[in-house]
Short mmCIF file of N, CA, C and O in Angstrom, two decimals:
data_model
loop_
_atom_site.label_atom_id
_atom_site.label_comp_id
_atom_site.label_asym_id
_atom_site.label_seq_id
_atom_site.Cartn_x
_atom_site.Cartn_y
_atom_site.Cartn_z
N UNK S 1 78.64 25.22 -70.03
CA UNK S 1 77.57 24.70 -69.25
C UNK S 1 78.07 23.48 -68.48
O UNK S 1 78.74 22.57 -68.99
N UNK S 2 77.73 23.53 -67.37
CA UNK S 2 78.33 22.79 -66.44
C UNK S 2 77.38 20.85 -66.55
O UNK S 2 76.19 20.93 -66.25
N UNK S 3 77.67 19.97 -66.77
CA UNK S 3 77.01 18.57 -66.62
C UNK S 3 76.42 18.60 -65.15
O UNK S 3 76.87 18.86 -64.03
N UNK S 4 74.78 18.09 -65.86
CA UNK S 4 74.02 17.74 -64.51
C UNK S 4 74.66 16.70 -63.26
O UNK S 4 75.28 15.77 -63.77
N UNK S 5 74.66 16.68 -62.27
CA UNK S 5 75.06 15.15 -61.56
C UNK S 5 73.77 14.83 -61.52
O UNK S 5 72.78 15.55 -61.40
N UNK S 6 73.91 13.34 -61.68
CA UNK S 6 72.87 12.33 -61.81
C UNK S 6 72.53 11.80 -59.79
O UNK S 6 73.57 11.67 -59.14
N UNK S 7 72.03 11.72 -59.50
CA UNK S 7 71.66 10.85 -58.34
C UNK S 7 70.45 9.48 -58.62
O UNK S 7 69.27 9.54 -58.97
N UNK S 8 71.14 8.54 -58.36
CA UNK S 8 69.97 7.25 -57.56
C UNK S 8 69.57 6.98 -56.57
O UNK S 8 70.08 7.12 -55.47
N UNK S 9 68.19 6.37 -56.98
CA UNK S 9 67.76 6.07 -55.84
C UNK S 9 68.22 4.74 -55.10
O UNK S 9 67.65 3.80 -55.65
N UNK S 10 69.07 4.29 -54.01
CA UNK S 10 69.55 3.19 -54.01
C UNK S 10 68.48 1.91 -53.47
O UNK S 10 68.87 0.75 -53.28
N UNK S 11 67.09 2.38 -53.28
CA UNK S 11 66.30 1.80 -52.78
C UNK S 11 66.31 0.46 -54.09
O UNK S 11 66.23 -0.75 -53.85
N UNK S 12 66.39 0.88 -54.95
CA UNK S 12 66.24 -0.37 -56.40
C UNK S 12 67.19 -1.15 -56.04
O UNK S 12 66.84 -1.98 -55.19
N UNK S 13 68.38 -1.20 -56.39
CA UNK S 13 69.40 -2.55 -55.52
C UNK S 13 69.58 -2.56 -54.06
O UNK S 13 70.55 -2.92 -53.40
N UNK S 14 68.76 -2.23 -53.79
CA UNK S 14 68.73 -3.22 -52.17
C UNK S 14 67.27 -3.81 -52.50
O UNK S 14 67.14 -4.84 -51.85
N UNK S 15 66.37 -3.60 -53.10
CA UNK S 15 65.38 -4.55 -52.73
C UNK S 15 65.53 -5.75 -54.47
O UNK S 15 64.55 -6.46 -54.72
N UNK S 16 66.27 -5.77 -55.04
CA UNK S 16 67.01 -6.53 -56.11
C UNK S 16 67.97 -7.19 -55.30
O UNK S 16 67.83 -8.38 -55.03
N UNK S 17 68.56 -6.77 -55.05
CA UNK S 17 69.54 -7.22 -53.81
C UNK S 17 68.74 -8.38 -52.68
O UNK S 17 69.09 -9.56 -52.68
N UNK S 18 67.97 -8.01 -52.03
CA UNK S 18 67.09 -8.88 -51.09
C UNK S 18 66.70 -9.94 -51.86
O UNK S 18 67.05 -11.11 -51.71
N UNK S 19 65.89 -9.45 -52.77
CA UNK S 19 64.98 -10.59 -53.79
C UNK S 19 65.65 -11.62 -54.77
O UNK S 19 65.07 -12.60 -55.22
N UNK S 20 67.26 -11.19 -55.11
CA UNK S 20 68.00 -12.46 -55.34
C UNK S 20 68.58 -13.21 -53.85
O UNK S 20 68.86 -14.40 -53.70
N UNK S 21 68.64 -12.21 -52.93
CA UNK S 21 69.30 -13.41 -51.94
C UNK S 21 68.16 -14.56 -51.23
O UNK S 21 68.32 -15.71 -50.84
N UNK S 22 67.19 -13.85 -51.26
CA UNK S 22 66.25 -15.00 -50.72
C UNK S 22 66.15 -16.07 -51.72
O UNK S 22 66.10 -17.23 -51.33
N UNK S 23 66.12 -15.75 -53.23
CA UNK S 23 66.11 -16.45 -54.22
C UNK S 23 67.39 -17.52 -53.81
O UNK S 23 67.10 -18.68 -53.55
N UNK S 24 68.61 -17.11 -53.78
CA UNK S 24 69.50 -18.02 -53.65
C UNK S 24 69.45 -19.00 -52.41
O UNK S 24 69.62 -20.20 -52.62
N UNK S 25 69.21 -18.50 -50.98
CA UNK S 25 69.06 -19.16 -50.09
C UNK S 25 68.33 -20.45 -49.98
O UNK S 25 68.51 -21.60 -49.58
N UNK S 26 67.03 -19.38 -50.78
CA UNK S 26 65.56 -21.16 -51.11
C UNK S 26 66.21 -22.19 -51.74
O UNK S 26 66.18 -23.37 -51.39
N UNK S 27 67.01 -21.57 -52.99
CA UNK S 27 67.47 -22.92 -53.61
C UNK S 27 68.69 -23.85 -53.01
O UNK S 27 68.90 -24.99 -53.40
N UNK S 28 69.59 -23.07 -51.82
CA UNK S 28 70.64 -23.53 -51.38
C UNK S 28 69.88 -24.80 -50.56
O UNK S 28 70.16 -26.00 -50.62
N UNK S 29 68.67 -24.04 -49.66
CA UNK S 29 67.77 -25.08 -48.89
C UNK S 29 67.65 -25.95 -49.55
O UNK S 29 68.30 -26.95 -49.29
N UNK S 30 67.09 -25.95 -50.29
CA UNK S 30 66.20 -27.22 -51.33
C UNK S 30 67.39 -28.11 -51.68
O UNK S 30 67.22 -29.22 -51.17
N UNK S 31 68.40 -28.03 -52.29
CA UNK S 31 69.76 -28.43 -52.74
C UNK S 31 69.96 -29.51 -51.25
O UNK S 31 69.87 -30.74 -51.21
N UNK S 32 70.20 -28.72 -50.30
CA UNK S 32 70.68 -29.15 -49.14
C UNK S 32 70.04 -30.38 -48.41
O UNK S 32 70.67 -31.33 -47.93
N UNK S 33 68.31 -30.18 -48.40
CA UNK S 33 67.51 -31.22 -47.86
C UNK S 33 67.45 -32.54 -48.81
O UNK S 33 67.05 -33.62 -48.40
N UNK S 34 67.90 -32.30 -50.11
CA UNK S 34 67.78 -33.74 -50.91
C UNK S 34 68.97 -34.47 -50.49
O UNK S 34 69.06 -35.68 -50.68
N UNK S 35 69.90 -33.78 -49.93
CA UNK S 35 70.99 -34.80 -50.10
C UNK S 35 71.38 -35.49 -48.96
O UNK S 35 71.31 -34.93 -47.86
N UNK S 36 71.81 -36.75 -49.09
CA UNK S 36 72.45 -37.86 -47.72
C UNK S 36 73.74 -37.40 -47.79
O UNK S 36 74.67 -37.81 -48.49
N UNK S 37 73.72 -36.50 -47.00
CA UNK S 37 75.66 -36.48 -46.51
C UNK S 37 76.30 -37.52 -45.94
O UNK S 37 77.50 -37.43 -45.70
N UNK S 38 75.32 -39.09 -45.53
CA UNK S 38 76.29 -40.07 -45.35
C UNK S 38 77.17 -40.98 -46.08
O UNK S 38 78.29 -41.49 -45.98
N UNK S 39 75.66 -40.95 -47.24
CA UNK S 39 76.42 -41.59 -48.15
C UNK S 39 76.16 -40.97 -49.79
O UNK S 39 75.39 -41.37 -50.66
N UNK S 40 76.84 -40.18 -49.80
CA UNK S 40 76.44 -39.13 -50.74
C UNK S 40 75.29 -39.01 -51.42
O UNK S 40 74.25 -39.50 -50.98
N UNK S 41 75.33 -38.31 -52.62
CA UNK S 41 74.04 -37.73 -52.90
C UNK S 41 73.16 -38.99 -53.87
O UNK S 41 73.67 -39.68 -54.76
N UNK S 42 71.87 -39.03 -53.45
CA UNK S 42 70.95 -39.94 -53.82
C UNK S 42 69.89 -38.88 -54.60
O UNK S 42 70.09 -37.76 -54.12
N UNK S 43 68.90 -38.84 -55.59
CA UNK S 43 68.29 -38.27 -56.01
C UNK S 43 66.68 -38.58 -55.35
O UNK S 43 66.39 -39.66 -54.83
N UNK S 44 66.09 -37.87 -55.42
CA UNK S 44 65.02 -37.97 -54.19
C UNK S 44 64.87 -37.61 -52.67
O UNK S 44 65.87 -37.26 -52.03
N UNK S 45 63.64 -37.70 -52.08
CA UNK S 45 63.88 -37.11 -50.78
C UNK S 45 64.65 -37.95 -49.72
O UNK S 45 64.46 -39.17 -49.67
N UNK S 46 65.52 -37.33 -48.86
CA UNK S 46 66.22 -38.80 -47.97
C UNK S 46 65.49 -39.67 -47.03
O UNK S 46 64.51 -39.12 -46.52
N UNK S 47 65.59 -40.18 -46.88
CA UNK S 47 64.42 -41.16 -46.13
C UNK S 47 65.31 -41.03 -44.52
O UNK S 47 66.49 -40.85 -44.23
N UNK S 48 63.95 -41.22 -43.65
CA UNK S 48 64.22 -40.63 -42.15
C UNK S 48 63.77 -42.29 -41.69
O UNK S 48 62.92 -42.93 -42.31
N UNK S 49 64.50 -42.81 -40.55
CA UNK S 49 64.27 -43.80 -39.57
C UNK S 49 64.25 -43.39 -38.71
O UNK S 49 64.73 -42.27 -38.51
N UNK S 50 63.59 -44.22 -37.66
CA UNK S 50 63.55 -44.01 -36.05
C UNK S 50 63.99 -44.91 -35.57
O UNK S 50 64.48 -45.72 -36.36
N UNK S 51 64.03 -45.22 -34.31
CA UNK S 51 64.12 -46.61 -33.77
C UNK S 51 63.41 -47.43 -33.44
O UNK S 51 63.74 -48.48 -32.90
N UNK S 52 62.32 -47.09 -33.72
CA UNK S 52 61.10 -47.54 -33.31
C UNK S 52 60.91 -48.11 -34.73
O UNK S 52 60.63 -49.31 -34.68
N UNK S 53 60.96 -47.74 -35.66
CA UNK S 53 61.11 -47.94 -36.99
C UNK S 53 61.74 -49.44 -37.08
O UNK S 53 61.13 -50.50 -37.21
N UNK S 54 63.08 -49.20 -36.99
CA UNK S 54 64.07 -50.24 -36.92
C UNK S 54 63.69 -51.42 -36.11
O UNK S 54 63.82 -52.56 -36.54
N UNK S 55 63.20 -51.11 -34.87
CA UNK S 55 62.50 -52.16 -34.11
C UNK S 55 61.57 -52.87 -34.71
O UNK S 55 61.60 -54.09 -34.58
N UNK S 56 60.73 -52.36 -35.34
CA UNK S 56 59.65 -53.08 -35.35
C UNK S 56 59.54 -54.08 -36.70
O UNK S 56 58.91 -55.08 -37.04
N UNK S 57 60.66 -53.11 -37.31
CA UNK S 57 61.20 -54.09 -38.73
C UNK S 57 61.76 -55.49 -38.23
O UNK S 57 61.43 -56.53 -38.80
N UNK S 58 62.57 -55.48 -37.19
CA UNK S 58 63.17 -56.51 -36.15
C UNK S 58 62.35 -57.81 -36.08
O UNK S 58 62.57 -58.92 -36.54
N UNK S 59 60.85 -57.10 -35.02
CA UNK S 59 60.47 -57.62 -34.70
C UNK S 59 59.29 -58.69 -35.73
O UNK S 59 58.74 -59.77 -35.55
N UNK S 60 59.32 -57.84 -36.66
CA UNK S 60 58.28 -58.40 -37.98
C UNK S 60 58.86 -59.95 -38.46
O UNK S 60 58.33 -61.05 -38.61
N UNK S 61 60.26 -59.42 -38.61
CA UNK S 61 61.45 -60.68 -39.54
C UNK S 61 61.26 -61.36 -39.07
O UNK S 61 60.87 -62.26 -39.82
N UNK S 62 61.27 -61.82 -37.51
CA UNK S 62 61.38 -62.88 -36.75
C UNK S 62 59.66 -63.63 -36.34
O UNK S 62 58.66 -63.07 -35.89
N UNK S 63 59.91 -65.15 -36.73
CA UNK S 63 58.58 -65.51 -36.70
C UNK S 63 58.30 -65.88 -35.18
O UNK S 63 59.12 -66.05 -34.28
N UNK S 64 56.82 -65.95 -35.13
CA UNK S 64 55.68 -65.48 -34.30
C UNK S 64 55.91 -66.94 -33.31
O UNK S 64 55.94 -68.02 -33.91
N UNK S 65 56.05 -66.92 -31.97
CA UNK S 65 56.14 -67.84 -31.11
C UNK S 65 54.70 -68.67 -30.95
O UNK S 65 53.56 -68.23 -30.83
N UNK S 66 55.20 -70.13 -31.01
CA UNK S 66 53.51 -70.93 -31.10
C UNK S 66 53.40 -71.32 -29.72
O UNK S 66 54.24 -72.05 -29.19
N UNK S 67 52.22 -70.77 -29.02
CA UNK S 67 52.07 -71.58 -27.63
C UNK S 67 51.30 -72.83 -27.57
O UNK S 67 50.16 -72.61 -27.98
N UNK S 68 51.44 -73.88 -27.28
CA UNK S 68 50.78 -75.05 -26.89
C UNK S 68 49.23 -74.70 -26.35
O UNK S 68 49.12 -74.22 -25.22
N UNK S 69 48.46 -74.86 -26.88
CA UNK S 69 46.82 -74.97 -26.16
C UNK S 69 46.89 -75.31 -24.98
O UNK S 69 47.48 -76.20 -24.38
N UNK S 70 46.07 -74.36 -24.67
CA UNK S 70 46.11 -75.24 -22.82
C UNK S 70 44.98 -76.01 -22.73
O UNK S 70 43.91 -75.89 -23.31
N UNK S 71 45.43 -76.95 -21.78
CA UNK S 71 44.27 -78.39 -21.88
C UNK S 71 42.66 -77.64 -21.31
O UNK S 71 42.74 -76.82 -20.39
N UNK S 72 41.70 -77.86 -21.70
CA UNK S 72 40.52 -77.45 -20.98
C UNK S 72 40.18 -78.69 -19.51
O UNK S 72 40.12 -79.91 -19.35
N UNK S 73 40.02 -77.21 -18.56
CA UNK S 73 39.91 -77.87 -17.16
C UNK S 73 38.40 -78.04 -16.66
O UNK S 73 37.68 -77.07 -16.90
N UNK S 74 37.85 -79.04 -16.06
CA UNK S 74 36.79 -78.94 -16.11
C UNK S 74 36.29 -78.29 -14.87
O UNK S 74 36.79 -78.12 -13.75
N UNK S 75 35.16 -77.98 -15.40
CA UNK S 75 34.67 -76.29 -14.40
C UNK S 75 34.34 -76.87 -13.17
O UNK S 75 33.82 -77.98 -13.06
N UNK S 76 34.66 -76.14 -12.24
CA UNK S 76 34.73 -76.16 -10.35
C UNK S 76 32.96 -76.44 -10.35
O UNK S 76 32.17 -76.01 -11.19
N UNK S 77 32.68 -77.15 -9.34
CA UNK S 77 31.11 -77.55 -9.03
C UNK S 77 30.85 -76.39 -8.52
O UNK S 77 31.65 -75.58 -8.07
N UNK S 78 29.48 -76.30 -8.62
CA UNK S 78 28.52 -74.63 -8.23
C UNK S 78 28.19 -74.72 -7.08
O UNK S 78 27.77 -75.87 -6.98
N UNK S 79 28.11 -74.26 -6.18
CA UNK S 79 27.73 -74.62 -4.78
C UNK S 79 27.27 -73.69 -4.55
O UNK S 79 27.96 -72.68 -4.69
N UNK S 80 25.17 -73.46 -3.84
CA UNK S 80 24.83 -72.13 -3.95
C UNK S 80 24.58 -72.32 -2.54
O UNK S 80 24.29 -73.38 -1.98
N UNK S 81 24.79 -70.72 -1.81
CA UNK S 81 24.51 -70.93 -0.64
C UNK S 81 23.77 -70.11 -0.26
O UNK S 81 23.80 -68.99 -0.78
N UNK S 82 22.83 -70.42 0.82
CA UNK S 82 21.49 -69.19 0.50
C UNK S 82 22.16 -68.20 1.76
O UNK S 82 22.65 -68.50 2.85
N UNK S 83 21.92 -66.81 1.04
CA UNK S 83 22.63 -66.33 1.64
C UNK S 83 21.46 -66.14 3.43
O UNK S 83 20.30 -66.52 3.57
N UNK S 84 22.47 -65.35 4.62
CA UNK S 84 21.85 -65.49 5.95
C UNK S 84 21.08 -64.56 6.01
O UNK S 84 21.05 -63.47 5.44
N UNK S 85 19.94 -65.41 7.28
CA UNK S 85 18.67 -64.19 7.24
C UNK S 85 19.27 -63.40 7.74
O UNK S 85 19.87 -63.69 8.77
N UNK S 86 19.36 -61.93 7.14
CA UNK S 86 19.51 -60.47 7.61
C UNK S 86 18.38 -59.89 8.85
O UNK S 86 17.22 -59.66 8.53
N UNK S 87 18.82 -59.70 10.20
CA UNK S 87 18.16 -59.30 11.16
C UNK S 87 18.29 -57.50 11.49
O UNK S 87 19.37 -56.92 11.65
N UNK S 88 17.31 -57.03 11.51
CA UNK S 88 17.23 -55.85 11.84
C UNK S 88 18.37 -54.94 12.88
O UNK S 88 18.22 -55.28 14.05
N UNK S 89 18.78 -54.54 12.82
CA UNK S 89 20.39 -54.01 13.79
C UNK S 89 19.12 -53.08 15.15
O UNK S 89 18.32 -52.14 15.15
N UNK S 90 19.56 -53.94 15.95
CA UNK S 90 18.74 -53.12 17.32
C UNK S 90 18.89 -51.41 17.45
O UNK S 90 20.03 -50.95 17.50
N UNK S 91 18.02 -50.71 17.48
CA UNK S 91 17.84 -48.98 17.58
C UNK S 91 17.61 -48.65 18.76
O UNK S 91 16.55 -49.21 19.04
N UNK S 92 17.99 -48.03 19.71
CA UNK S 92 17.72 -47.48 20.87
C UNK S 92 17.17 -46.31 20.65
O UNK S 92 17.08 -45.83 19.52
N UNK S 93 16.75 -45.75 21.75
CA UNK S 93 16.27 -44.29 21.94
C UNK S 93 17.47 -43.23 21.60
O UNK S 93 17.15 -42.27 20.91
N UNK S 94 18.90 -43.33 22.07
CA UNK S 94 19.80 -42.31 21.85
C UNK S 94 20.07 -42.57 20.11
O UNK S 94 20.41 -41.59 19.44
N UNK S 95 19.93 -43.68 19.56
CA UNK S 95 20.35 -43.34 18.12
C UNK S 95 19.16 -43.33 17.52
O UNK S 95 19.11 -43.81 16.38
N UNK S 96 18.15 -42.89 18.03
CA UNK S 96 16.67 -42.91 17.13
C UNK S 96 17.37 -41.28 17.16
O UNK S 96 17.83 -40.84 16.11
N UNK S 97 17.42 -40.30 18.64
CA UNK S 97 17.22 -39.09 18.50
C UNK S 97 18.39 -38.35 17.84
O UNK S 97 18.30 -37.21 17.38
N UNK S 98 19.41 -39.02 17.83
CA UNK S 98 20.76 -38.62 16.92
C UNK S 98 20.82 -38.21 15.48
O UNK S 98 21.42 -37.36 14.82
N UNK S 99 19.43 -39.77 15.17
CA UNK S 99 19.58 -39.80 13.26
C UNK S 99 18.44 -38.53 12.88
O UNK S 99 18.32 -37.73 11.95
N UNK S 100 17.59 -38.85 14.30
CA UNK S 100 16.49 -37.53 13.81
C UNK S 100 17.26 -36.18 13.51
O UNK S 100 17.25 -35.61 12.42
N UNK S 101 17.92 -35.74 14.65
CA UNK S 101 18.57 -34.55 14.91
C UNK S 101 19.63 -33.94 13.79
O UNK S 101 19.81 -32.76 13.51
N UNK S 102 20.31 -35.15 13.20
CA UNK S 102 20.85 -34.81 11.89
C UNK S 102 19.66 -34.82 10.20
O UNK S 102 19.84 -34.22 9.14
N UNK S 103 18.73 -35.59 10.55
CA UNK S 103 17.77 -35.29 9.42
C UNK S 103 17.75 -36.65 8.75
O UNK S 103 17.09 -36.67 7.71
N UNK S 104 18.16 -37.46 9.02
CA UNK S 104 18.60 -39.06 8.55
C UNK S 104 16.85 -39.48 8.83
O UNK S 104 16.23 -39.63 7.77
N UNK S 105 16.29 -39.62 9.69
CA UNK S 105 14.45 -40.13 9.76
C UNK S 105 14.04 -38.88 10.56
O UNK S 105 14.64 -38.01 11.19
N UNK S 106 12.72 -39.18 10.24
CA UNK S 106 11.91 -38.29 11.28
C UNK S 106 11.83 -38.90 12.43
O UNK S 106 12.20 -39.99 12.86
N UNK S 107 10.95 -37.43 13.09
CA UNK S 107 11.13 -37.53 14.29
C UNK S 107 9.53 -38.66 14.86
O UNK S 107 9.02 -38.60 15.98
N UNK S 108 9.16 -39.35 13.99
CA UNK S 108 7.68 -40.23 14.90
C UNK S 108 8.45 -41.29 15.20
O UNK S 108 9.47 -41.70 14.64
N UNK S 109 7.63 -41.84 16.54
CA UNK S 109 8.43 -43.00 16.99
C UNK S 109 8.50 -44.20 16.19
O UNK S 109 7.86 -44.18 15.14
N UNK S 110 9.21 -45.32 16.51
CA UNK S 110 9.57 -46.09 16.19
C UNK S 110 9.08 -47.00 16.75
O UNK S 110 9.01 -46.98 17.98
N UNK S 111 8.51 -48.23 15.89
CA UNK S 111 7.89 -49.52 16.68
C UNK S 111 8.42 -50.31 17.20
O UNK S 111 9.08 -50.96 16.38
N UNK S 112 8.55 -50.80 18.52
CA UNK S 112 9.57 -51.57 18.96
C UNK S 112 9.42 -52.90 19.02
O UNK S 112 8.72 -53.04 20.02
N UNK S 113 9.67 -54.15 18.50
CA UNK S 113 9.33 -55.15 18.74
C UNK S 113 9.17 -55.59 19.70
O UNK S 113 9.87 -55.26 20.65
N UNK S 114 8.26 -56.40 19.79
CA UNK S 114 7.53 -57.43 20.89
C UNK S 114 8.38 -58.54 20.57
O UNK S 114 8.50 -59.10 19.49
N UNK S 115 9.04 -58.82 21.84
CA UNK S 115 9.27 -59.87 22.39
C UNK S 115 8.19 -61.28 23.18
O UNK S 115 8.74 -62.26 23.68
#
């Protein structure tokens, strides 16, 4: 009697296969982001600066400039001036029928002062 051959399914180590490599990758990540490659490895997360960062640390250290008070000046005199009598702007007949014609007044006449 002849021995069966066996066949697998290879679908089981490739997705064993996948599921340790992602496994390994995550932890390579994780490994990777804790550490200061400048100045070797520190335990904890690495701490990030900016320059703006650095600046403003700068600017903190250094103490605060004192300005001198400025003297109080005494206030400018009020001078009221009444403002000028406003006179009516003279209307003729061609700009009475102009403002009518665009819709600006109607069209009844206009009283003309007596002189």
């Amino acid at each position: 009697m002849a021995k069966a051959e066996r066949h697998s399914n290879p679908f089981g180590w490739i997705l064993l296969g996948a599921l340790v490599g992602a496994i390994a990758t995550a932890g390579v990540l994780l490994i990777a982001s804790s550490m200061d490659f400048d100045g070797g490895y520190k335990p904890g997360p690495a701490e990030i600066r900016t320059a703006a960062e650095d600046a403003a640390a700068v600017a903190a250290a250094r103490p605060a400039p004192v300005a001198a008070a400025p003297k109080p000046a005494a206030p400018p005199p009020v001078v009221t001036v009444p403002p000028p009598a406003a006179e009516p702007p003279t209307v003729d007949a061609q700009m009475a029928d102009d403002a009518a014609a665009a819709g600006m007044t109607s069209r009844a006449p206009a009283e003309q002062p007596t002189n």
